[in-house]
PDB file of C-alpha atoms in Angstrom:
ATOM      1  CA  UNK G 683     130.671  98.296 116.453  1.00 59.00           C
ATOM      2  CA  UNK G 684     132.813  97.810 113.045  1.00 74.00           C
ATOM      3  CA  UNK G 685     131.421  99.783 110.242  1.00 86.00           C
ATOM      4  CA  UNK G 686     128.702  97.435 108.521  1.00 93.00           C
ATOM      5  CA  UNK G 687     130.144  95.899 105.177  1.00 94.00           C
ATOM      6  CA  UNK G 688     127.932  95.404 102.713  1.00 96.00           C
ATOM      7  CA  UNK G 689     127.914  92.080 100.530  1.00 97.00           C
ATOM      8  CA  UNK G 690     126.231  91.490  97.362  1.00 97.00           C
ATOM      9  CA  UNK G 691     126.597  88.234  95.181  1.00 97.00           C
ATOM     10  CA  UNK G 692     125.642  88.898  91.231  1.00 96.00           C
ATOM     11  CA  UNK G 693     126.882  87.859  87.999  1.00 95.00           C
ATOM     12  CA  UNK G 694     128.575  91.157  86.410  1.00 95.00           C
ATOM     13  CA  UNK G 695     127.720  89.811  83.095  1.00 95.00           C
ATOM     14  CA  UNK G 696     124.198  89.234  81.397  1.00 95.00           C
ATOM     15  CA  UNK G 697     122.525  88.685  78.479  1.00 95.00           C
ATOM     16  CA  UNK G 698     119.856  91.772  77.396  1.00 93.00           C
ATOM     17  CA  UNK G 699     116.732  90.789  79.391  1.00 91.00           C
ATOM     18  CA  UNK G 700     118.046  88.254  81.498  1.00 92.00           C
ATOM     19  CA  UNK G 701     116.377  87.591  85.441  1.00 94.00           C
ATOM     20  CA  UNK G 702     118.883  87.704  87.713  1.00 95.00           C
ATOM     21  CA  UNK G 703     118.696  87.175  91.522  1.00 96.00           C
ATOM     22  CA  UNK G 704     120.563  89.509  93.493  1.00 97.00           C
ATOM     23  CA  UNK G 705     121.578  88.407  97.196  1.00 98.00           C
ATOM     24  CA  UNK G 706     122.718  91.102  99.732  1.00 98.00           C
ATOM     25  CA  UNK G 707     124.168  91.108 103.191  1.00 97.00           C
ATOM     26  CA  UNK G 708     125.342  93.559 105.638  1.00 97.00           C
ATOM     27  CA  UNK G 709     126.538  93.214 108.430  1.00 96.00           C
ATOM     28  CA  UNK G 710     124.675  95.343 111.287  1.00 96.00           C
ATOM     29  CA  UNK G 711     123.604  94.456 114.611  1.00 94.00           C
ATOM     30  CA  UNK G 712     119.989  95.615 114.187  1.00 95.00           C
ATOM     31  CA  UNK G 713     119.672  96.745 117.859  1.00 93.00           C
ATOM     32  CA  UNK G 714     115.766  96.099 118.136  1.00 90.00           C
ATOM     33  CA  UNK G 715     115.720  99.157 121.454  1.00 89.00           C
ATOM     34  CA  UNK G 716     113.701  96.530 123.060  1.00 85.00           C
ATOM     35  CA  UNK G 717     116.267  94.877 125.211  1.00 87.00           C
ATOM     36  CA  UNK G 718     117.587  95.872 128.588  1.00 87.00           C
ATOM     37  CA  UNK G 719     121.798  95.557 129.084  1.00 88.00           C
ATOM     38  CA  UNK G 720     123.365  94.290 132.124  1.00 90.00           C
ATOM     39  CA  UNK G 721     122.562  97.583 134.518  1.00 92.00           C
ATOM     40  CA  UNK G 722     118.652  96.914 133.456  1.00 89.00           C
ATOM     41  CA  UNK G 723     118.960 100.179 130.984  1.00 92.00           C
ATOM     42  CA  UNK G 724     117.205 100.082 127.665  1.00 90.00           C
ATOM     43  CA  UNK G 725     119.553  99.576 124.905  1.00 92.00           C
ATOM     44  CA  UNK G 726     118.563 102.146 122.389  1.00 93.00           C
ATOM     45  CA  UNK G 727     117.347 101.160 118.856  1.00 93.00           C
ATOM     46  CA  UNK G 728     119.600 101.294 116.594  1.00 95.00           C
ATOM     47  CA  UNK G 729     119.056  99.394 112.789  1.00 96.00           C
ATOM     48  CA  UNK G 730     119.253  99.927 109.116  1.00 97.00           C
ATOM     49  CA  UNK G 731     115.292 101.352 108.552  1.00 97.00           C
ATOM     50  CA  UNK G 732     115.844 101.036 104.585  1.00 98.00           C
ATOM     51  CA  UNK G 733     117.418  99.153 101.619  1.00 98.00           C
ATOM     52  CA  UNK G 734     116.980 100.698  98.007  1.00 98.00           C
ATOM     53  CA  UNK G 735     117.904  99.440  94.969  1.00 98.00           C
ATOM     54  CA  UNK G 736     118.562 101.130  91.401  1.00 98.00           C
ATOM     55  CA  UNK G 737     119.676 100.752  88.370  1.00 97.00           C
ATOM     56  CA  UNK G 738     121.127 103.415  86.058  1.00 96.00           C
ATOM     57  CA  UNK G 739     119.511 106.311  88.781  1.00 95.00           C
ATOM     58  CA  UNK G 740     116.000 104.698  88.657  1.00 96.00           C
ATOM     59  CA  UNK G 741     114.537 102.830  91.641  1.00 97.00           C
ATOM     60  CA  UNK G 742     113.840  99.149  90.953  1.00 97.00           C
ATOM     61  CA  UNK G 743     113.209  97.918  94.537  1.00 97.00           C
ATOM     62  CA  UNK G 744     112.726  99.502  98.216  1.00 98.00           C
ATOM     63  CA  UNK G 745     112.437  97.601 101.495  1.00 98.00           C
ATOM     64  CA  UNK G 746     111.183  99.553 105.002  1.00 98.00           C
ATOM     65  CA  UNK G 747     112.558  97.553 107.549  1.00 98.00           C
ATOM     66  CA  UNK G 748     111.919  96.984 111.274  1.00 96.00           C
ATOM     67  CA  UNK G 749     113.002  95.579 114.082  1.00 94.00           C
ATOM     68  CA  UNK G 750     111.788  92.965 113.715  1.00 95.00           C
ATOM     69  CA  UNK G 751     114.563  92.317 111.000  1.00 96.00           C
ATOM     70  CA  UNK G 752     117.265  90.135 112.384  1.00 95.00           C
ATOM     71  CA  UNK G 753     121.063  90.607 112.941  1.00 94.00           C
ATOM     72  CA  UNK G 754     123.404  91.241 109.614  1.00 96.00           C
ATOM     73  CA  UNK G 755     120.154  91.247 107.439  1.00 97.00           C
ATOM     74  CA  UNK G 756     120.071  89.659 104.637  1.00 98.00           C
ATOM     75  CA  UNK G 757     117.565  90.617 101.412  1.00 98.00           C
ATOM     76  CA  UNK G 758     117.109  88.227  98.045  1.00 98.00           C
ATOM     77  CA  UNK G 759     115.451  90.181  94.741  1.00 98.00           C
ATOM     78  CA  UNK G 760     115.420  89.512  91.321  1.00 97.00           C
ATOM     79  CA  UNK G 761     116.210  92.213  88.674  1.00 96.00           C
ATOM     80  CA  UNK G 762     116.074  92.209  84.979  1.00 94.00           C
ATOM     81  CA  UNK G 763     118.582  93.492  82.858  1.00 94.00           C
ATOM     82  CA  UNK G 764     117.772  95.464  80.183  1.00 93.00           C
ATOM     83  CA  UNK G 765     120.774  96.955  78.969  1.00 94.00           C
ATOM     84  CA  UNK G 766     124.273  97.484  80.480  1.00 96.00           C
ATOM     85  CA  UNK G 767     124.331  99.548  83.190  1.00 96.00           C
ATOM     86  CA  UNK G 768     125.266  99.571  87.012  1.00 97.00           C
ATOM     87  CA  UNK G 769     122.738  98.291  90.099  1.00 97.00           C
ATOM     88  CA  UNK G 770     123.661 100.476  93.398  1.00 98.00           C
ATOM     89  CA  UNK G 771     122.714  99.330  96.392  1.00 98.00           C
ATOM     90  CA  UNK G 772     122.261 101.152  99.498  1.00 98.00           C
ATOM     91  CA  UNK G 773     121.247 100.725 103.605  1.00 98.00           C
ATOM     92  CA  UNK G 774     119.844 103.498 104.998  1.00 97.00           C
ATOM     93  CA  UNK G 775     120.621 103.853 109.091  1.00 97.00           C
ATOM     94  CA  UNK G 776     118.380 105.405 112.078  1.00 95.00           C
ATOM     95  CA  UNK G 777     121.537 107.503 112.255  1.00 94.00           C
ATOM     96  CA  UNK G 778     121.417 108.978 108.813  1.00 95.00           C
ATOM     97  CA  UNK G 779     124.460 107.177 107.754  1.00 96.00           C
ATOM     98  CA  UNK G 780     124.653 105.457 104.221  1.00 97.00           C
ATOM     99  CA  UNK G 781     126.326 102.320 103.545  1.00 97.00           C
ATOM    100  CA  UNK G 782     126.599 101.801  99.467  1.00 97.00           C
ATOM    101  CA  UNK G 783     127.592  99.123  97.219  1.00 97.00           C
ATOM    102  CA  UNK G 784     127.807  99.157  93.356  1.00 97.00           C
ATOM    103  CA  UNK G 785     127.875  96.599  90.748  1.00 97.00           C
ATOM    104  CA  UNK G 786     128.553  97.384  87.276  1.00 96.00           C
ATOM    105  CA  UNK G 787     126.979  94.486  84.665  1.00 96.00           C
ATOM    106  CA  UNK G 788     127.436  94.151  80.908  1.00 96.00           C
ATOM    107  CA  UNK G 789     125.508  93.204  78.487  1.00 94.00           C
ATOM    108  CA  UNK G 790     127.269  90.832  76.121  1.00 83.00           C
TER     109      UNK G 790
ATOM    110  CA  UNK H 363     115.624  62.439 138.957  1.00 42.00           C
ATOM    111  CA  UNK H 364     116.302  65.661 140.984  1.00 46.00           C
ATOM    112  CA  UNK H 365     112.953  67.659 141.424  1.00 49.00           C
ATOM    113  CA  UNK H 366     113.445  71.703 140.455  1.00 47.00           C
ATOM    114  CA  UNK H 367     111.529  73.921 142.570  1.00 49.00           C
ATOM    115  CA  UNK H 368     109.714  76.830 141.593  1.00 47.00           C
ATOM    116  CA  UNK H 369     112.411  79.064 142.860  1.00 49.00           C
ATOM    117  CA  UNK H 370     115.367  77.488 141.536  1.00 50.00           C
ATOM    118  CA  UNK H 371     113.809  77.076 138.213  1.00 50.00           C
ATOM    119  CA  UNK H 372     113.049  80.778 138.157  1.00 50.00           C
ATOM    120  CA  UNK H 373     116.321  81.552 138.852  1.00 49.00           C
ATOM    121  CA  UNK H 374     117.738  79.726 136.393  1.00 47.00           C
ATOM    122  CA  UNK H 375     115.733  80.936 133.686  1.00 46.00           C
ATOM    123  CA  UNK H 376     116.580  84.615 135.008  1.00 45.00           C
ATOM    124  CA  UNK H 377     120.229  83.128 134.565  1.00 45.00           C
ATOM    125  CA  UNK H 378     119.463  81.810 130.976  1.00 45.00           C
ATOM    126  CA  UNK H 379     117.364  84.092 129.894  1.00 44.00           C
ATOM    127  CA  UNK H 380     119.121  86.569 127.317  1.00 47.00           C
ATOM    128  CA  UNK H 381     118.259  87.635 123.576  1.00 48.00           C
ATOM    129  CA  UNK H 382     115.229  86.496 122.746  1.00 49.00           C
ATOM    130  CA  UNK H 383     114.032  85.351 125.849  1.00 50.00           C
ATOM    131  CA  UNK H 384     114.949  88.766 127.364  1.00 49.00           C
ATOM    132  CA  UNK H 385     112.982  90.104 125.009  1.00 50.00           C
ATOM    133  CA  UNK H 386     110.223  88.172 126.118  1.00 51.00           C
ATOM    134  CA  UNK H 387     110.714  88.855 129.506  1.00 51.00           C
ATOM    135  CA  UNK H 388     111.063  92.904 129.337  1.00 49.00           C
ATOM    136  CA  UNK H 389     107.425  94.172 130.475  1.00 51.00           C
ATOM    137  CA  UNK H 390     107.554  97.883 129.225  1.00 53.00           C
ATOM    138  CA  UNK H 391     107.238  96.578 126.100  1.00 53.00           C
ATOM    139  CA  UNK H 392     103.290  96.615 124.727  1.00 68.00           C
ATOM    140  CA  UNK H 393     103.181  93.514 122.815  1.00 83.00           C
ATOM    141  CA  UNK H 394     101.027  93.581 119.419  1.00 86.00           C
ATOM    142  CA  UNK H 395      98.380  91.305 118.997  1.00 90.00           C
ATOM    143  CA  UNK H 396      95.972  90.814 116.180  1.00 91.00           C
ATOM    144  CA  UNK H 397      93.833  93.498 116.824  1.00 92.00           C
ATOM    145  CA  UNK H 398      97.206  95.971 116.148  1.00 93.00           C
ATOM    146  CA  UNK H 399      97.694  94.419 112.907  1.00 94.00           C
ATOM    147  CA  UNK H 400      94.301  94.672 111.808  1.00 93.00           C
ATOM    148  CA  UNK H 401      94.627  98.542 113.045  1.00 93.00           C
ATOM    149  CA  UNK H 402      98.030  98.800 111.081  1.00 94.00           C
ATOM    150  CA  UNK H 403      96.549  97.506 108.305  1.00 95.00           C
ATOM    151  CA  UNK H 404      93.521  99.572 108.104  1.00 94.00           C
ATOM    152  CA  UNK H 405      95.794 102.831 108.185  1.00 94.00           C
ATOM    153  CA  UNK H 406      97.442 101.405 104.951  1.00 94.00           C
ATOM    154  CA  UNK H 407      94.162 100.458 103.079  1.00 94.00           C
ATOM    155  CA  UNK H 408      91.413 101.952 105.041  1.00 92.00           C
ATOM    156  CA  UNK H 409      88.637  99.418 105.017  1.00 90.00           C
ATOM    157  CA  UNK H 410      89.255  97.965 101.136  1.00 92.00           C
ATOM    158  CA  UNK H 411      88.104  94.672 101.095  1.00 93.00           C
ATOM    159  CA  UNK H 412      91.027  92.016 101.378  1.00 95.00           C
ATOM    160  CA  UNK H 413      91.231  89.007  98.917  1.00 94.00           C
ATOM    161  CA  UNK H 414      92.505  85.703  99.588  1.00 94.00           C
ATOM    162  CA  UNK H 415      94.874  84.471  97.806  1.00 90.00           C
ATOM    163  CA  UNK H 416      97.768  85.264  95.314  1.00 95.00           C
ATOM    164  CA  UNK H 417     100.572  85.561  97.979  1.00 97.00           C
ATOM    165  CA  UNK H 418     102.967  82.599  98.041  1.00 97.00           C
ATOM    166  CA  UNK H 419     104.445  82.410 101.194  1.00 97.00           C
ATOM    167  CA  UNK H 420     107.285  80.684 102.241  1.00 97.00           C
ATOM    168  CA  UNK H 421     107.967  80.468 106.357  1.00 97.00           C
ATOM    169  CA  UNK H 422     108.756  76.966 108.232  1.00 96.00           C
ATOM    170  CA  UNK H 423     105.982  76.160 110.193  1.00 95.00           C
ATOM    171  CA  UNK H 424     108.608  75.398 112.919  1.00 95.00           C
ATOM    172  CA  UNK H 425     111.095  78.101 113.549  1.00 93.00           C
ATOM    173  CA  UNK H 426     114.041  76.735 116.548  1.00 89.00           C
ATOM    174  CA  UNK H 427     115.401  79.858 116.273  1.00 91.00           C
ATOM    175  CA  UNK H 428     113.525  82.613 116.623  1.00 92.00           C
ATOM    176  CA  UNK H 429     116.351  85.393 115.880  1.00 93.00           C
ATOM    177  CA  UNK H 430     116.730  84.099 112.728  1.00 94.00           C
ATOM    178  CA  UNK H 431     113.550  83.033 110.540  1.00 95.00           C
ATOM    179  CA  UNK H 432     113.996  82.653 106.726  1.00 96.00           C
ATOM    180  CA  UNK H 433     110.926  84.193 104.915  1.00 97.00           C
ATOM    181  CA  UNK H 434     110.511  84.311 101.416  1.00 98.00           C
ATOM    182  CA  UNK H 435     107.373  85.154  99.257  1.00 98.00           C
ATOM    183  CA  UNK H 436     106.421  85.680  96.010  1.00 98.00           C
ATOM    184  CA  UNK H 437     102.931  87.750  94.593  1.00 98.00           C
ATOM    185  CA  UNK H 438     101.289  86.375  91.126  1.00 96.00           C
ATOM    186  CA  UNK H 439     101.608  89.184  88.779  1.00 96.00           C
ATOM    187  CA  UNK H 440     102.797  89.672  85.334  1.00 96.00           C
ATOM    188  CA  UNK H 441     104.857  92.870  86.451  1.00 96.00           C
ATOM    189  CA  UNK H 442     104.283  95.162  83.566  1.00 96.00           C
ATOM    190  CA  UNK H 443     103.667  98.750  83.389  1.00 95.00           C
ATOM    191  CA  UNK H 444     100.060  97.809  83.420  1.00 96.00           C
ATOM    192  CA  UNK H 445      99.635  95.458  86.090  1.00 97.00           C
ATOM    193  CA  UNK H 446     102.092  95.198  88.739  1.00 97.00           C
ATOM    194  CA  UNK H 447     102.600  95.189  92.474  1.00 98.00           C
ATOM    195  CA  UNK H 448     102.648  98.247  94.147  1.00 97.00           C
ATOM    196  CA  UNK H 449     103.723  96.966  97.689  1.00 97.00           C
ATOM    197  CA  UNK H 450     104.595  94.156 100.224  1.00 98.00           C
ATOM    198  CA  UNK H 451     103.791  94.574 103.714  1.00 98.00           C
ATOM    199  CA  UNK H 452     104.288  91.743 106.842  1.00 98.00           C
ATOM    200  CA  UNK H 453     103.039  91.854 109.683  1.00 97.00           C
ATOM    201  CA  UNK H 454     103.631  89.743 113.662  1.00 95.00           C
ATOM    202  CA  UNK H 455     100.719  89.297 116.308  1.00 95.00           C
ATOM    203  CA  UNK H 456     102.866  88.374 118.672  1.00 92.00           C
ATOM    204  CA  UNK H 457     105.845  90.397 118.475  1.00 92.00           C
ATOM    205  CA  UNK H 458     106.664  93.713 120.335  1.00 90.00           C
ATOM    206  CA  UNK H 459     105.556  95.537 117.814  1.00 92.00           C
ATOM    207  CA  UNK H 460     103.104  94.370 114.639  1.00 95.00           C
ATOM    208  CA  UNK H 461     105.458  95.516 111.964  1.00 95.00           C
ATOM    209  CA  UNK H 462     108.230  93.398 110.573  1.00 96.00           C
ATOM    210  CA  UNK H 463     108.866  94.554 106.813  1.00 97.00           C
ATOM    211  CA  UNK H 464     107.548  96.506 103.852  1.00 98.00           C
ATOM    212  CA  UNK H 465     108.655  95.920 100.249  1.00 98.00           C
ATOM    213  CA  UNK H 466     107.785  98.638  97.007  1.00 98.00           C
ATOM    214  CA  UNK H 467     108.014  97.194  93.832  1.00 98.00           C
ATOM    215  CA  UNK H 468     108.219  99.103  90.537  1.00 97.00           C
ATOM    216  CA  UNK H 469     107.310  97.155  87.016  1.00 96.00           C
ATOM    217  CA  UNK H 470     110.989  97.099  86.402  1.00 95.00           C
ATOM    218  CA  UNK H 471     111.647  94.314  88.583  1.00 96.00           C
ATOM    219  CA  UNK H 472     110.508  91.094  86.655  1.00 96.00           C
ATOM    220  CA  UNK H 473     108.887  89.245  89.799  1.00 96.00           C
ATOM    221  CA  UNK H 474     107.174  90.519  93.057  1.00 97.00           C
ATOM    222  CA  UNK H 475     109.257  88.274  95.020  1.00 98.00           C
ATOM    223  CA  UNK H 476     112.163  88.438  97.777  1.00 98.00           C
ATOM    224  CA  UNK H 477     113.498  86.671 100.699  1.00 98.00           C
ATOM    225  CA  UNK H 478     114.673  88.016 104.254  1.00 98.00           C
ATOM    226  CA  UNK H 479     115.284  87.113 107.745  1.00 97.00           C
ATOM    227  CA  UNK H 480     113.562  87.802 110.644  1.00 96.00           C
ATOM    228  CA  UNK H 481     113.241  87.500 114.814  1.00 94.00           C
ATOM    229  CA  UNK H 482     110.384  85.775 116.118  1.00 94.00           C
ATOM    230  CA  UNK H 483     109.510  86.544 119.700  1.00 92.00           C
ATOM    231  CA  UNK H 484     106.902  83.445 119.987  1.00 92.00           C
ATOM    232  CA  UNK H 485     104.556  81.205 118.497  1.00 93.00           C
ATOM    233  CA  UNK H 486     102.333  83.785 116.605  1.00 94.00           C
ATOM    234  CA  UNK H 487     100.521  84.567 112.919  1.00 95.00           C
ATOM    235  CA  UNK H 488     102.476  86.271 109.962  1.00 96.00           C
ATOM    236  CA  UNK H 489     100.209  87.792 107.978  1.00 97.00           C
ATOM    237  CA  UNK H 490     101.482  89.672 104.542  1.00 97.00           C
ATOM    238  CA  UNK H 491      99.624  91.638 102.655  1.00 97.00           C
ATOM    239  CA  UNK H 492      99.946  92.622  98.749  1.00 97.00           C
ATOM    240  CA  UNK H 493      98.630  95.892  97.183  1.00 97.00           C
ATOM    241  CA  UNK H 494      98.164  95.598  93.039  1.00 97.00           C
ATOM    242  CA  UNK H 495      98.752  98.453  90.959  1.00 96.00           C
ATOM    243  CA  UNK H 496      95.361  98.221  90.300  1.00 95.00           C
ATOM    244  CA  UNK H 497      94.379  99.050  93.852  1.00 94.00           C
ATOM    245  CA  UNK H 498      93.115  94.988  94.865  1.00 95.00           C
ATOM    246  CA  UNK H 499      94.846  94.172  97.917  1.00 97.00           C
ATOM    247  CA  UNK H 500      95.392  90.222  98.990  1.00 97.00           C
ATOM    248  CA  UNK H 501      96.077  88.735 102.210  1.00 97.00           C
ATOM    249  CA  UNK H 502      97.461  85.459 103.418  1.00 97.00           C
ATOM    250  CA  UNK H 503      98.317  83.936 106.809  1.00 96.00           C
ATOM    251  CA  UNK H 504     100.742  81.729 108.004  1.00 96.00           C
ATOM    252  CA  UNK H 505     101.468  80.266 111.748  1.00 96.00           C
ATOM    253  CA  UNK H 506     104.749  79.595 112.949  1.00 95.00           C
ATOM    254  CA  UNK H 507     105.937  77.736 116.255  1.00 95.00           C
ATOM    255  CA  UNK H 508     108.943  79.226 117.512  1.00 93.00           C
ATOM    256  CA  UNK H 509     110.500  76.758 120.490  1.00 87.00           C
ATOM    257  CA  UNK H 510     111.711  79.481 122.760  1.00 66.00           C
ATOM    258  CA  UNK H 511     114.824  78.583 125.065  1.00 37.00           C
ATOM    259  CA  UNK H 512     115.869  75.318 122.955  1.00 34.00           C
ATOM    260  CA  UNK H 513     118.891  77.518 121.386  1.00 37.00           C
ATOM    261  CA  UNK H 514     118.865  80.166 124.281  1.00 37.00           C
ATOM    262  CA  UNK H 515     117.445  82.551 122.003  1.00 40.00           C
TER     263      UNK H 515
END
């Protein structure tokens, strides 16, 4: 499988205060380790257990997911900005591996 | 009109059947039920009374695809330090396995709200329950039909 790609669509300028919705996608096949391949063989689970969210180093937003989560997931939020700063985003896998994304925004 | 017998029919569901309907299909699988939810959420909040109410859910009531089900919610809170939501949890009866997500909130984040997509296995209750930072918890429930096979799955 190709290394999941993160996406995330927000403005990267605000005014002090301002709601914003962040939307995120990454691509990942969220193998659920419930379905049998070809041979009859469970296909072992394999999907991104955890999204977290921050903003300047403090956590804003965590989501625990499952499998019951489907393929490339997708996960809406709003934020508020309070000051300029930068919003990292990251996926956690079963495998341990981290797949980041960072947004700087300005206050203006 | 050309009759299908039992045998042929099964055979071409075995043919059809993948994703989803695989899914259904695989029988090591111990398939939740309301009972597991209730038992999932008593480990979370022990036997705290549950409230109705507060939880604005958003799920079709007709899913055609049941890989992909848009859910979105949002909790009634003001969302300061004082009063906030703690956490989001959803749960499936009828899926392999009760839980689907859980969401932690801080007062930083200016509403308890979020959207995501999820895989349906069949017709079946989503129930979600919010914990307040005050410790009340709220519950709501919402069916979904999921039309297994139309799109197969």
């Amino acid at each position: 499988m190709a290394q999941p790609t993160p996406r995330v669509r927000m403005p990267s300028t605000a005014k002090a205060g301002d709601v914003i919705e962040v939307k995120t996608l990454i691509s990942h096949e969220m193998e659920s380790g419930q379905r049998k391949d070809a041979s009859g063989k469970q296909i072992p689970r394999k999907i991104i257990k955890q999204f977290v969210a921050t903003f300047n180093g403090k956590e804003l937003f965590r989501a625990d997911w499952h499998p019951a989560i489907s393929a490339n997931p997708y996960q809406s939020f709003f934020v508020r900005v309070p000051e300029s700063g930068t919003f990292v985003f990251q996926w956690i896998d079963d495998d341990g591996s981290v797949y980041k994304s960072e947004h700087k925004v300005t206050v203006g | 009109m050309t009759f299908i017998t039992g045998a042929t029919r099964r055979a071409f569901l075995g043919t059809a059947g993948s994703g989803l309907a695989l899914l259904a299909l695989a029988p090591v699988v111990a398939w939740a039920d309301a009972k597991m939810v209730a038992d999932e959420i008593a480990k979370l909040f022990g036997d705290k009374p549950l409230k109705e109410g507060r939880i604005k859910l958003d799920l079709p009531s007709i899913a055609e695809n049941g890989l992909v089900v848009p859910l979105s919610f949002e909790v009634e809170s003001p969302m300061t330090e004082a009063d906030y939501v703690k956490s989001v949890h959803f749960f499936a009866e009828g899926n392999p396995s009760p839980l689907v997500a859980s969401f932690a909130f801080t007062p930083m984040v200016p509403k308890a709200a979020a959207s995501i997509r999820i895989r349906l296995a069949q017709t079946q209750n989503i129930i979600a329950v919010a914990e307040m930072s005050n410790g009340d918890v709220y519950t709501v429930k919402k069916e979904v039909k999921v039309t297994i096979g139309g799109c197969g799955g």
